[in-house]
PDB file of C-alpha atoms in Angstrom:
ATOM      1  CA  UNK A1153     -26.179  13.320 121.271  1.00 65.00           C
ATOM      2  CA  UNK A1154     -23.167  13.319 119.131  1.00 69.00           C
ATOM      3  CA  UNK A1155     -24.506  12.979 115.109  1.00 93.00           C
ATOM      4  CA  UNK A1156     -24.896  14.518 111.688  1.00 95.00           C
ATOM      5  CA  UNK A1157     -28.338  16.280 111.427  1.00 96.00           C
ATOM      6  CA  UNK A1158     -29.994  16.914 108.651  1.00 96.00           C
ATOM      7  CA  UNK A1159     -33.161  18.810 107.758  1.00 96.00           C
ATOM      8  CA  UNK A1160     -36.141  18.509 106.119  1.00 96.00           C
ATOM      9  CA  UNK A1161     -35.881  14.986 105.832  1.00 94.00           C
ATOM     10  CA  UNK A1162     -38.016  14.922 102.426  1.00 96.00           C
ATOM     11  CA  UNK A1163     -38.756  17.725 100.192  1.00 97.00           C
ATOM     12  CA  UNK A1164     -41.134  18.445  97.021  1.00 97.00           C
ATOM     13  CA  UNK A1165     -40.988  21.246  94.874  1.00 97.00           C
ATOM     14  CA  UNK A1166     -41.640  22.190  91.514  1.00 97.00           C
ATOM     15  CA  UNK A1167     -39.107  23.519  88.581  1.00 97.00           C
ATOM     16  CA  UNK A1168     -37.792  26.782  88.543  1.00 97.00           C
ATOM     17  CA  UNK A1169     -37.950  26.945  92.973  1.00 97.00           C
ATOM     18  CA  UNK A1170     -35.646  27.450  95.013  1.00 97.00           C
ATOM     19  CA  UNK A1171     -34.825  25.112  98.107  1.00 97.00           C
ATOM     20  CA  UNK A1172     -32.156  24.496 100.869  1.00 97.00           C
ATOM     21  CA  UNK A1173     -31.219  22.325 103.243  1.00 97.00           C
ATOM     22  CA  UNK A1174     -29.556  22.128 106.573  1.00 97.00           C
ATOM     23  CA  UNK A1175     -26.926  20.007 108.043  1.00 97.00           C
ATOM     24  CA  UNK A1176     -25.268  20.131 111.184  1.00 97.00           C
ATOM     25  CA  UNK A1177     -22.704  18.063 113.067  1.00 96.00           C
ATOM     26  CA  UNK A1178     -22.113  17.603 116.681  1.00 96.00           C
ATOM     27  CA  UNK A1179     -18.672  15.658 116.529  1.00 93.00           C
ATOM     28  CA  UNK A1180     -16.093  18.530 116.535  1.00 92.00           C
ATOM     29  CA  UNK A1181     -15.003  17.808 113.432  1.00 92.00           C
ATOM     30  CA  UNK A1182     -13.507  20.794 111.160  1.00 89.00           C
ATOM     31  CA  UNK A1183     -14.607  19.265 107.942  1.00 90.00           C
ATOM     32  CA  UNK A1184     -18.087  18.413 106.234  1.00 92.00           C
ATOM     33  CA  UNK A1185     -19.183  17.129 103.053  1.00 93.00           C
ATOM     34  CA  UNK A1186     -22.335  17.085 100.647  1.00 95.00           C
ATOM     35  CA  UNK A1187     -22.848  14.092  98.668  1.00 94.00           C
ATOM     36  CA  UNK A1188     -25.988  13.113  95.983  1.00 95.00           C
ATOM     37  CA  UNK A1189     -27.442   9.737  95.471  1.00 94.00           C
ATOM     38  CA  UNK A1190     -29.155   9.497  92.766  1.00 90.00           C
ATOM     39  CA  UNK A1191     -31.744   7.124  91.466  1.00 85.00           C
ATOM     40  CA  UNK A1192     -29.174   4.196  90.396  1.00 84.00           C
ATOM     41  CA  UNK A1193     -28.033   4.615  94.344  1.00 84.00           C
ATOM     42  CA  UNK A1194     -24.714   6.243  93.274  1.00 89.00           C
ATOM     43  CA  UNK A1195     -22.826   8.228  96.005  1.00 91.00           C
ATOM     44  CA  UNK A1196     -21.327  11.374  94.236  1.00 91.00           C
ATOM     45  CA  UNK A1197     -19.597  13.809  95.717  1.00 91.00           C
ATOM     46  CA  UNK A1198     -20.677  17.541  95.108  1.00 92.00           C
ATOM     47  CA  UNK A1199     -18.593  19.570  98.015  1.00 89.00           C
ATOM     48  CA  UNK A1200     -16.041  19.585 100.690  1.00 89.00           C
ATOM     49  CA  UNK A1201     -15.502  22.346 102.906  1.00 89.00           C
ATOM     50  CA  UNK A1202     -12.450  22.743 105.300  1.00 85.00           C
ATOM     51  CA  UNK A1203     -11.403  26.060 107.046  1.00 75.00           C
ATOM     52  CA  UNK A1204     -13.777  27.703 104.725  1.00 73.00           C
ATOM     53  CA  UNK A1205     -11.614  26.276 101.691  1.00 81.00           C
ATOM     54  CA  UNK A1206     -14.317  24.999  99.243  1.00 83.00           C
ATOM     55  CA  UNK A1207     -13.690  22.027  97.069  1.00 79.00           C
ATOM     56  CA  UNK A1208     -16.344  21.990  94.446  1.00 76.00           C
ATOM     57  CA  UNK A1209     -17.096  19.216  92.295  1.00 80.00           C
ATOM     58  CA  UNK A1210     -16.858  20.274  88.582  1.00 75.00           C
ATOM     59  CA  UNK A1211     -19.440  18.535  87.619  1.00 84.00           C
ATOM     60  CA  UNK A1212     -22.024  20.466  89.880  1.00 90.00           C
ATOM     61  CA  UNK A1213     -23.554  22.464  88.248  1.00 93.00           C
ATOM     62  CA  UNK A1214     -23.898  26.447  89.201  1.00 93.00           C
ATOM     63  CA  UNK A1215     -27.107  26.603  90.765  1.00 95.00           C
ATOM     64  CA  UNK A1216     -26.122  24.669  93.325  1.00 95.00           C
ATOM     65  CA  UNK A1217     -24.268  26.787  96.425  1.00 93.00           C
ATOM     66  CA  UNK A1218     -23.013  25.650  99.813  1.00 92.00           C
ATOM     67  CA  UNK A1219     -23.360  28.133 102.737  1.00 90.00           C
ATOM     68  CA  UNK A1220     -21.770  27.854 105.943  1.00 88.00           C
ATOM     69  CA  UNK A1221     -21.531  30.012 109.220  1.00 86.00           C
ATOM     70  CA  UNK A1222     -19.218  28.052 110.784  1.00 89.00           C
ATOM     71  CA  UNK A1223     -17.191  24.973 110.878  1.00 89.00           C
ATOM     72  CA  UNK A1224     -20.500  22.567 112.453  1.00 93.00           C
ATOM     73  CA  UNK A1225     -22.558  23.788 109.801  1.00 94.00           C
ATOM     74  CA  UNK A1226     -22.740  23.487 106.384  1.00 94.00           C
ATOM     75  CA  UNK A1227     -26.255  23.906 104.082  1.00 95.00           C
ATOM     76  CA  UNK A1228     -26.978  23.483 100.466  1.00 96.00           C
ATOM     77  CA  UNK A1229     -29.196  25.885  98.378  1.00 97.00           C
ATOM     78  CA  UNK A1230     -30.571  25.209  95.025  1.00 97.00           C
ATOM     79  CA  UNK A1231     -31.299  28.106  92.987  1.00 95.00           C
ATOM     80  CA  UNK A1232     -33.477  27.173  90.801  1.00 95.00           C
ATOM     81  CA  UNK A1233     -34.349  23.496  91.026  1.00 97.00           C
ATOM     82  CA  UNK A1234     -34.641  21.005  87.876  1.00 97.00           C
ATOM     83  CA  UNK A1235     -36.210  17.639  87.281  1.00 96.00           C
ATOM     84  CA  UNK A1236     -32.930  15.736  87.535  1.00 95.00           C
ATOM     85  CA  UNK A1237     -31.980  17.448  90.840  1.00 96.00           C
ATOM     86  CA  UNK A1238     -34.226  14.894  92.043  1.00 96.00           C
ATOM     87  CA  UNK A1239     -31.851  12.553  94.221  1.00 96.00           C
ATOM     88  CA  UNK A1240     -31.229  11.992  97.714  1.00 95.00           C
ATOM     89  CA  UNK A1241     -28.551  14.098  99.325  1.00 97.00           C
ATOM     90  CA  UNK A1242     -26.832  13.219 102.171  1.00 96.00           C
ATOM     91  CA  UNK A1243     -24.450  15.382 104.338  1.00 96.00           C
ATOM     92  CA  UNK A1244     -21.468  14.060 106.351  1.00 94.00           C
ATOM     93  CA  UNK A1245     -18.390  14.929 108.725  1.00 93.00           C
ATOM     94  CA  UNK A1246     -14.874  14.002 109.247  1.00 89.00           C
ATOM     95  CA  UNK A1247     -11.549  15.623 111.076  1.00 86.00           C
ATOM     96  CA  UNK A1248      -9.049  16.494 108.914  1.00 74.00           C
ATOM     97  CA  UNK A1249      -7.301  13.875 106.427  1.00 67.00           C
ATOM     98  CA  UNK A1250      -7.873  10.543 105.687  1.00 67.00           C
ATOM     99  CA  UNK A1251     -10.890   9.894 109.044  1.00 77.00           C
ATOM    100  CA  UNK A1252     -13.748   8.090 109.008  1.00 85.00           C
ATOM    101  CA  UNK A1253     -16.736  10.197 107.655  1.00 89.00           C
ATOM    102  CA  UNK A1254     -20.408  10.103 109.216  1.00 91.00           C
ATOM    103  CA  UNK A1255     -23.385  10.167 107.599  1.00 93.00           C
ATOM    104  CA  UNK A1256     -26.624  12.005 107.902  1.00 94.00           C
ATOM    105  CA  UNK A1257     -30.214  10.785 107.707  1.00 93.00           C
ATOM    106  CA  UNK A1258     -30.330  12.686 104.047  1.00 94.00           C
ATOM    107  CA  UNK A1259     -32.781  15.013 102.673  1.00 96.00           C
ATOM    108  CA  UNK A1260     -35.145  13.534  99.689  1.00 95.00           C
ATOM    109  CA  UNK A1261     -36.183  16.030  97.169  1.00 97.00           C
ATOM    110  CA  UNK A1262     -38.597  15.226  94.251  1.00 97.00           C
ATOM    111  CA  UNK A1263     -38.970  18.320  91.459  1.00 96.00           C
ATOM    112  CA  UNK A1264     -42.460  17.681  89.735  1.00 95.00           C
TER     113      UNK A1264
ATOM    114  CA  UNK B 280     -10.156   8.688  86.631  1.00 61.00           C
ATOM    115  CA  UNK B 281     -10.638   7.468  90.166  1.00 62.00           C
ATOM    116  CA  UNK B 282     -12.775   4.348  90.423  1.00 86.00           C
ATOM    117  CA  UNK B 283     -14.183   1.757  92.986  1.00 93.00           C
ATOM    118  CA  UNK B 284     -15.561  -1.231  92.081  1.00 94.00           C
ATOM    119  CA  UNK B 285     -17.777  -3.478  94.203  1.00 96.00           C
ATOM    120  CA  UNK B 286     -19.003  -7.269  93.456  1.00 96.00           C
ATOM    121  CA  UNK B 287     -20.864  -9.266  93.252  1.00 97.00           C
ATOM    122  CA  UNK B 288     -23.620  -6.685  92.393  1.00 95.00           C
ATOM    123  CA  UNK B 289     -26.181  -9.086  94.439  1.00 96.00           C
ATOM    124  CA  UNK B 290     -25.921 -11.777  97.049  1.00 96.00           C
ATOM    125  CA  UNK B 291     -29.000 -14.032  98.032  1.00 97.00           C
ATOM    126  CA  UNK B 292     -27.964 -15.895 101.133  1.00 96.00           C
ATOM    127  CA  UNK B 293     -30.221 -18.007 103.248  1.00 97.00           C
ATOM    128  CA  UNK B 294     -29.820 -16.875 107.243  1.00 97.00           C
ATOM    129  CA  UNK B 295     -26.656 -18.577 108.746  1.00 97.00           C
ATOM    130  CA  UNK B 296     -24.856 -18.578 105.426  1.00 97.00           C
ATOM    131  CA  UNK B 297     -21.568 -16.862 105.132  1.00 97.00           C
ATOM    132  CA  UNK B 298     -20.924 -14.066 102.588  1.00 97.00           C
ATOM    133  CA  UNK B 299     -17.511 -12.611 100.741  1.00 97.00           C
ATOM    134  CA  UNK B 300     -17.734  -8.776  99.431  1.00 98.00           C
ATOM    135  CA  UNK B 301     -15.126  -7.766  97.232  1.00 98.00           C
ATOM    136  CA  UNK B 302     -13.979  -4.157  96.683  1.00 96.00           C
ATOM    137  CA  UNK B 303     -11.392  -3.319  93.705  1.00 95.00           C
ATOM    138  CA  UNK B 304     -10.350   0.331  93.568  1.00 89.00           C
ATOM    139  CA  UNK B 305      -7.914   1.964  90.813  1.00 82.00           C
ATOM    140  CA  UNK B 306      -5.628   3.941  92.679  1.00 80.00           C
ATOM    141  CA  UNK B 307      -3.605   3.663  96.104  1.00 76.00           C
ATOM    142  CA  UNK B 308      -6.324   4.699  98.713  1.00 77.00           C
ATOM    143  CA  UNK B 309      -5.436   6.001 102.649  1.00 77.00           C
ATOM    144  CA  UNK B 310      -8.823   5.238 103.746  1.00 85.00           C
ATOM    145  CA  UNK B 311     -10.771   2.536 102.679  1.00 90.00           C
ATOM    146  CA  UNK B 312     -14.443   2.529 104.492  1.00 93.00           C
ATOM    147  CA  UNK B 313     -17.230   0.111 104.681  1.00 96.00           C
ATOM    148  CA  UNK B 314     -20.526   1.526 104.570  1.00 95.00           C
ATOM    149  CA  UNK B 315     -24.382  -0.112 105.217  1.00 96.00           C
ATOM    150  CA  UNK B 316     -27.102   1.417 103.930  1.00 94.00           C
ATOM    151  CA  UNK B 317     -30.860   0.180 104.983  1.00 88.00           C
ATOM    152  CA  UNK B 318     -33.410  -0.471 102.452  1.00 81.00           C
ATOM    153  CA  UNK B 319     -34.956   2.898 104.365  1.00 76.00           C
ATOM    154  CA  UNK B 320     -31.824   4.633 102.720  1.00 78.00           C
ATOM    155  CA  UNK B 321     -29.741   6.256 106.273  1.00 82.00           C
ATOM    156  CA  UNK B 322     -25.707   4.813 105.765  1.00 88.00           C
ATOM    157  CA  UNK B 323     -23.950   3.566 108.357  1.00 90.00           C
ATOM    158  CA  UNK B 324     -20.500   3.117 108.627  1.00 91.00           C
ATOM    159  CA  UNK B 325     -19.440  -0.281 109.310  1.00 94.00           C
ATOM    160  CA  UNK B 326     -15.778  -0.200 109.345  1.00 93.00           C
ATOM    161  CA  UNK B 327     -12.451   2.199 108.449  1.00 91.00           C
ATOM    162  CA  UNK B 328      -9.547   0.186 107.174  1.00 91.00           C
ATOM    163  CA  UNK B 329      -7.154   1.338 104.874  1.00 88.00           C
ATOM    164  CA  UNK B 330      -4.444  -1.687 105.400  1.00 91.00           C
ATOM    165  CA  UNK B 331      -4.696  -4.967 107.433  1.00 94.00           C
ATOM    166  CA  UNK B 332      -7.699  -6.713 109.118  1.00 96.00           C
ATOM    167  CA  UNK B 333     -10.407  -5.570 111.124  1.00 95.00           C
ATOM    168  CA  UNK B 334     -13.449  -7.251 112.901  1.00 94.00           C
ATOM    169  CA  UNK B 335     -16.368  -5.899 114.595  1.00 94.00           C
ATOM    170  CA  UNK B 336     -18.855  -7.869 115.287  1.00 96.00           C
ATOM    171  CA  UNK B 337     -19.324 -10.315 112.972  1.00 97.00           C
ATOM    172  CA  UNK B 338     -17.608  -8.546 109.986  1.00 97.00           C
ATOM    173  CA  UNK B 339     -14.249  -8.784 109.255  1.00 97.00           C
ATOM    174  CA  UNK B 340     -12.779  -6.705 106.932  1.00 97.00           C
ATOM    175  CA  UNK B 341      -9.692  -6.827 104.926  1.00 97.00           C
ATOM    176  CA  UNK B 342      -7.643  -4.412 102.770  1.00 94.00           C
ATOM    177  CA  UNK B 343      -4.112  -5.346 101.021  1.00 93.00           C
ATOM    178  CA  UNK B 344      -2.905  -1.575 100.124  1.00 88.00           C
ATOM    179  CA  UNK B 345      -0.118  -2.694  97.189  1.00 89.00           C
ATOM    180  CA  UNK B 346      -2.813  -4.752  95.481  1.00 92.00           C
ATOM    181  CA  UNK B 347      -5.921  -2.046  95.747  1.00 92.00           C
ATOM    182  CA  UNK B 348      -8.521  -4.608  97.246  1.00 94.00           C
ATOM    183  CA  UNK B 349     -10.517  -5.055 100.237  1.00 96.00           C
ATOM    184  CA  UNK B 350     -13.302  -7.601 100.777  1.00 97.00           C
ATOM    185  CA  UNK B 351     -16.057  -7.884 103.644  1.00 98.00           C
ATOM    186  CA  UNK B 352     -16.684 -10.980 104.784  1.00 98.00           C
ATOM    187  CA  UNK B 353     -20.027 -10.937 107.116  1.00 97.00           C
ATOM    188  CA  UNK B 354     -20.548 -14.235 109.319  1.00 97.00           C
ATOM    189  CA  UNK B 355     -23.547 -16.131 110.350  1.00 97.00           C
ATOM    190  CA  UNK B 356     -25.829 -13.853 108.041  1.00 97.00           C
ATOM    191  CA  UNK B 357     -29.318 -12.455 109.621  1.00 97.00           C
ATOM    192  CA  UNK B 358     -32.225 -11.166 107.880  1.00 96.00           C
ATOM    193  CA  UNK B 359     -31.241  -7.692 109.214  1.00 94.00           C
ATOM    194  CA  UNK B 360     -27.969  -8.252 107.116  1.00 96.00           C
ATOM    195  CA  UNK B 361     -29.811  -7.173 104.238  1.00 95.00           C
ATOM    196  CA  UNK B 362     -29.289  -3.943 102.436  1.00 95.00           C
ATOM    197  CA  UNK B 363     -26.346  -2.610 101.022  1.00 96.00           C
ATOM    198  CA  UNK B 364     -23.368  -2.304 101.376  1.00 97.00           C
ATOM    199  CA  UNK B 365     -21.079  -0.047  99.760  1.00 96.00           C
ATOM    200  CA  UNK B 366     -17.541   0.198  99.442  1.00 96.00           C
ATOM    201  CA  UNK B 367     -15.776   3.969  99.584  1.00 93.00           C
ATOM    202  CA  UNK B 368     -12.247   5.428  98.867  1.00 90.00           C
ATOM    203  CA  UNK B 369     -10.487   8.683  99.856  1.00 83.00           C
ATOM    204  CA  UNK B 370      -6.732   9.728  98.436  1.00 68.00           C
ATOM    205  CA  UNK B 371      -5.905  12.025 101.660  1.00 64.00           C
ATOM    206  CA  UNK B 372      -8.535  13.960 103.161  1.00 59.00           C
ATOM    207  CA  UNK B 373     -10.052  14.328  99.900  1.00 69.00           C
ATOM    208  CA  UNK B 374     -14.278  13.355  99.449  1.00 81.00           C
ATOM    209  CA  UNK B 375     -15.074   9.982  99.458  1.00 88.00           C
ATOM    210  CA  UNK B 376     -15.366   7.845  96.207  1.00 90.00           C
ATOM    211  CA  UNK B 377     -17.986   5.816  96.602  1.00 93.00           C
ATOM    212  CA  UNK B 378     -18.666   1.761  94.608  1.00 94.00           C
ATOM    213  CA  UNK B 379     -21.851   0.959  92.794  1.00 91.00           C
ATOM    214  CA  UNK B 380     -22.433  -1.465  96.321  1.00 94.00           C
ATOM    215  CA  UNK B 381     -23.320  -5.112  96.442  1.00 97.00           C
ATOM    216  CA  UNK B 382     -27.397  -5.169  97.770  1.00 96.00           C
ATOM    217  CA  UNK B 383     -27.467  -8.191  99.834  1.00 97.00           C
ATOM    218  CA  UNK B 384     -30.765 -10.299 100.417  1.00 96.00           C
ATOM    219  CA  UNK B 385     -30.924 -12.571 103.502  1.00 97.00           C
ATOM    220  CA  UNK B 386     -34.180 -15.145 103.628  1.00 96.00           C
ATOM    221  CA  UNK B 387     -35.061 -17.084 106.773  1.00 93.00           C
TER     222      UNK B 387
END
């Protein structure tokens, strides 16, 4: 099966912890993606990774890190999580340039 | 800055009905993607058109590049229509940039 894999699919943790989450993609493609939705259903990019060039958001802030081994993976640790980390965040996949981009299942995390 | 923006915000259509999306975004785009997302929250890509028309199924989608629109127009709505939908951007291989989406309610 040929998809965007994510795991855990929901997550709960508590302020201060640290958590990550795996993606992987089974298309071929060279480029992946992590995206946050938060509670007003926004899609927000946070990183693009290509050829392991990193695109960061600015507006992410520092704690969080991407890590990848190799161009069909790409996870996403939290250092040290906060209440409004709390969001959906979905990982996705495209070749390079302008191509369609697939979607994950997400991972939910809730910080108590 | 970059933006996309998506209306109406809601749509309640009765099953059969017909429905128009609208997407307005800011700045020349080279992709322009349709995107469903379930009330369960997993997104689904419904289309990629970044000029002209494009059906599949029964959505037909259309995007006028010069003018920096696209609308969605979904046929013969089904309960299972509902959800919703979002609109998304990219400027050339760049991240996506996603609309606010129109959440679309379809009653038998």
């Amino acid at each position: 099966e040929t998809a965007v894999f994510q795991t855990p699919n929901y997550h709960v943790t508590q302020v201060g912890n640290e958590v990550s989450f795996n993606c992987k993609q089974t298309l071929g493609h060279d480029t992946m993606y992590w995206y946050k939705q938060d509670s007003k259903k926004l899609l927000k990019i946070m990183f693009s990774y290509n050829n392991k060039q990193l695109i960061v958001n600015e507006t992410v802030p520092r704690r969080f890190s991407p890590q990848s081994s190799d161009k069909a993976h790409l996870n996403l640790r939290i250092k040290s999580v906060e209440p409004e980390d709390s969001a959906v965040y979905l990982c996705a996949s495209s070749s390079t340039g302008p191509d369609t981009q697939y979607f994950g299942p997400g991972t939910r995390l809730l910080v108590l | 800055g970059q933006q996309v923006q998506q209306s109406p915000a809601s749509l309640v259509l009765q099953e059969g009905e017909n429905a128009e999306l609208q997407c307005n975004f800011s700045s020349t785009a080279t992709q322009l993607q349709w995107f469903y997302q379930s009330p369960g929250g997993s997104l689904v890509s419904l289309l990629s058109n970044p000029s002209g028309t494009k059906h599949t199924g029964r959505l037909t989608s259309t995007t006028v590049t010069k003018e920096r629109r696209s609308s969605l127009h979904i046929s013969s709505s089904q309960t299972t229509d509902s959800g919703t939908y979002l609109c998304a951007m990219d400027q050339g291989g760049r991240a996506l940039i996603f609309g606010t989406g129109t959440t679309v309610s379809v009653s038998p």
